Short mmCIF file of C-alpha atoms in Angstrom, two decimals:
data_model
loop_
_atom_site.label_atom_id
_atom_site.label_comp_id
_atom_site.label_asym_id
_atom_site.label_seq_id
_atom_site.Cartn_x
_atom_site.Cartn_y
_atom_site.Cartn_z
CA UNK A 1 22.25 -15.15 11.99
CA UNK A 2 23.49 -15.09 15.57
CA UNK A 3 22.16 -17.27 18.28
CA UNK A 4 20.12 -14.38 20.10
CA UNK A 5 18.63 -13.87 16.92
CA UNK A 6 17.25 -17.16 16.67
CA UNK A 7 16.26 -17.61 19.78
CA UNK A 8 13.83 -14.15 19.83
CA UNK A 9 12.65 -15.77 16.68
CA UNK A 10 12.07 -18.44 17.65
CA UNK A 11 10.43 -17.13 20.67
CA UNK A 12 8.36 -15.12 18.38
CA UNK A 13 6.95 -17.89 16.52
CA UNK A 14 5.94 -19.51 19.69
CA UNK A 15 4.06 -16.72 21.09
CA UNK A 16 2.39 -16.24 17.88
CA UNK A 17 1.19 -20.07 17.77
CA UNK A 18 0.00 -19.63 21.42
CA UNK A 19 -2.30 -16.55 20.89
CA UNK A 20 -4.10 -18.35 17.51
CA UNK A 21 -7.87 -19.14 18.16
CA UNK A 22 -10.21 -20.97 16.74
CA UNK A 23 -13.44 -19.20 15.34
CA UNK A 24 -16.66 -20.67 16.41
CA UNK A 25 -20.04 -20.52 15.37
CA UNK A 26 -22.92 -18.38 16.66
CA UNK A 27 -26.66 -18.10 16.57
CA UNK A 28 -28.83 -15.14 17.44
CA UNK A 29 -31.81 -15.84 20.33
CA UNK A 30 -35.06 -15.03 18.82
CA UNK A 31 -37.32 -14.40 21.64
CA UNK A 32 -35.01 -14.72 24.70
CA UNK A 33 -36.57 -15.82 27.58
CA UNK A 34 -35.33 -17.58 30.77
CA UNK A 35 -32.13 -18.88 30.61
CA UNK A 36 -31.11 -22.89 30.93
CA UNK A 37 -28.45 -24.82 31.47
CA UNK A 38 -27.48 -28.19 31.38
CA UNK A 39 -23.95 -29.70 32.18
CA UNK A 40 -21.96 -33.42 31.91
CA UNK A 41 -19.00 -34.55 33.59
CA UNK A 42 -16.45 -37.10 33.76
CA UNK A 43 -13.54 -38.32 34.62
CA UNK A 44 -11.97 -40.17 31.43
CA UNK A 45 -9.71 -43.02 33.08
CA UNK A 46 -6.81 -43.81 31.02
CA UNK A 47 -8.72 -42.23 27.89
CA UNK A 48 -11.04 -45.67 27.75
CA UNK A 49 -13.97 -43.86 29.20
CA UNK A 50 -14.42 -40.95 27.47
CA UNK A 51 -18.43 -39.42 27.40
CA UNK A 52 -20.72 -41.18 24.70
CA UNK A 53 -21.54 -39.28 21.74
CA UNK A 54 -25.22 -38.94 22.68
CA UNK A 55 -24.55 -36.39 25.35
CA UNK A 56 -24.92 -33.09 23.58
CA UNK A 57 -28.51 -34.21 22.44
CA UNK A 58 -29.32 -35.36 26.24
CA UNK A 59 -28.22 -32.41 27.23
CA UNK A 60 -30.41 -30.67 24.47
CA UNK A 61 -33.20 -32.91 25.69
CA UNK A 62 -32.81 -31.39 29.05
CA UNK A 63 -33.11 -28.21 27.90
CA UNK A 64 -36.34 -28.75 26.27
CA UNK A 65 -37.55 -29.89 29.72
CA UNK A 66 -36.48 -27.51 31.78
CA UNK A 67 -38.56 -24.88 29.08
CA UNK A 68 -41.28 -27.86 29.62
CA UNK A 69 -41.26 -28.48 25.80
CA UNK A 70 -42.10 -24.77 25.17
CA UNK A 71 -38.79 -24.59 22.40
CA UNK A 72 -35.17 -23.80 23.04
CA UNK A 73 -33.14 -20.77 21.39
CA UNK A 74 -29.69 -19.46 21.12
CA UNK A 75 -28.47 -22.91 21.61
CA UNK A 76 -24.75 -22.60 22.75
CA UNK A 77 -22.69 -25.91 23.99
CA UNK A 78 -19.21 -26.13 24.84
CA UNK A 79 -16.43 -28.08 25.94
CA UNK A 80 -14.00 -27.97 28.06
CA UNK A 81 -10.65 -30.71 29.00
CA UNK A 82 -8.56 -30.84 31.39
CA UNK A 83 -5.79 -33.29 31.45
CA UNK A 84 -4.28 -35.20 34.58
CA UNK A 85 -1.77 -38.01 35.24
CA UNK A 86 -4.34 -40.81 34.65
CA UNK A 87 -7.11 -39.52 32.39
CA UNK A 88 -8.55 -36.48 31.50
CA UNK A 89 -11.43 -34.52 32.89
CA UNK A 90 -14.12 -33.71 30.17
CA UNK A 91 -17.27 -31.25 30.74
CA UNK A 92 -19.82 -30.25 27.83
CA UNK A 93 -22.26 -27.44 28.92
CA UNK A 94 -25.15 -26.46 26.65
CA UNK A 95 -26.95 -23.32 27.45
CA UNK A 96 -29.78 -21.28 26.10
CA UNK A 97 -32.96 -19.61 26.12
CA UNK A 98 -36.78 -20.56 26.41
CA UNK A 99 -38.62 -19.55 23.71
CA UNK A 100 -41.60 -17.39 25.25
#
């Protein structure tokens, strides 16, 4: 095999990895209504810091709140990193709609 061979192989490979996705769940809103969202933030210092594990079901909570208590559907919460020199940024973001 010559070396331009491997090399558009290997190149092929690569973009292959890069394009793969990761299937997710979904839930259909019964009812839609207004729709809420909550967020969280923060900057994770030399990964020591990250966000506690309760968030997503503060975040949840604040949902329910901002329905005032009337139900939440179509819950949907995601995640999102971004990585710097000294940490990493993390964000979770839960959305969805009042129940009416």
């Amino acid at each position: 095999m010559s070396r331009s061979s491997r090399i558009a192989a290997l190149v092929s490979i690569v973009a292959a990895a890069g394009c793969y996705t990761v299937p997710i769940s979904t839930n259909v809103a019964t009812n839609p209504g207004m729709k809420v969202t909550s967020e969280a933030s923060k900057l994770n210092v030399l990964w020591i810091t990250p966000l506690p594990p309760e968030t997503s079901a503060e975040l949840l909570a604040d949902l329910m709140e901002q329905c005032g208590n009337r139900g939440v559907t179509g819950v949907t919460i995601g995640t999102q990193v971004g990585f710097a020199v000294i940490g990493q940024q993390e964000k979770i973001v839960a959305t969805g709609y009042c129940v009416e």
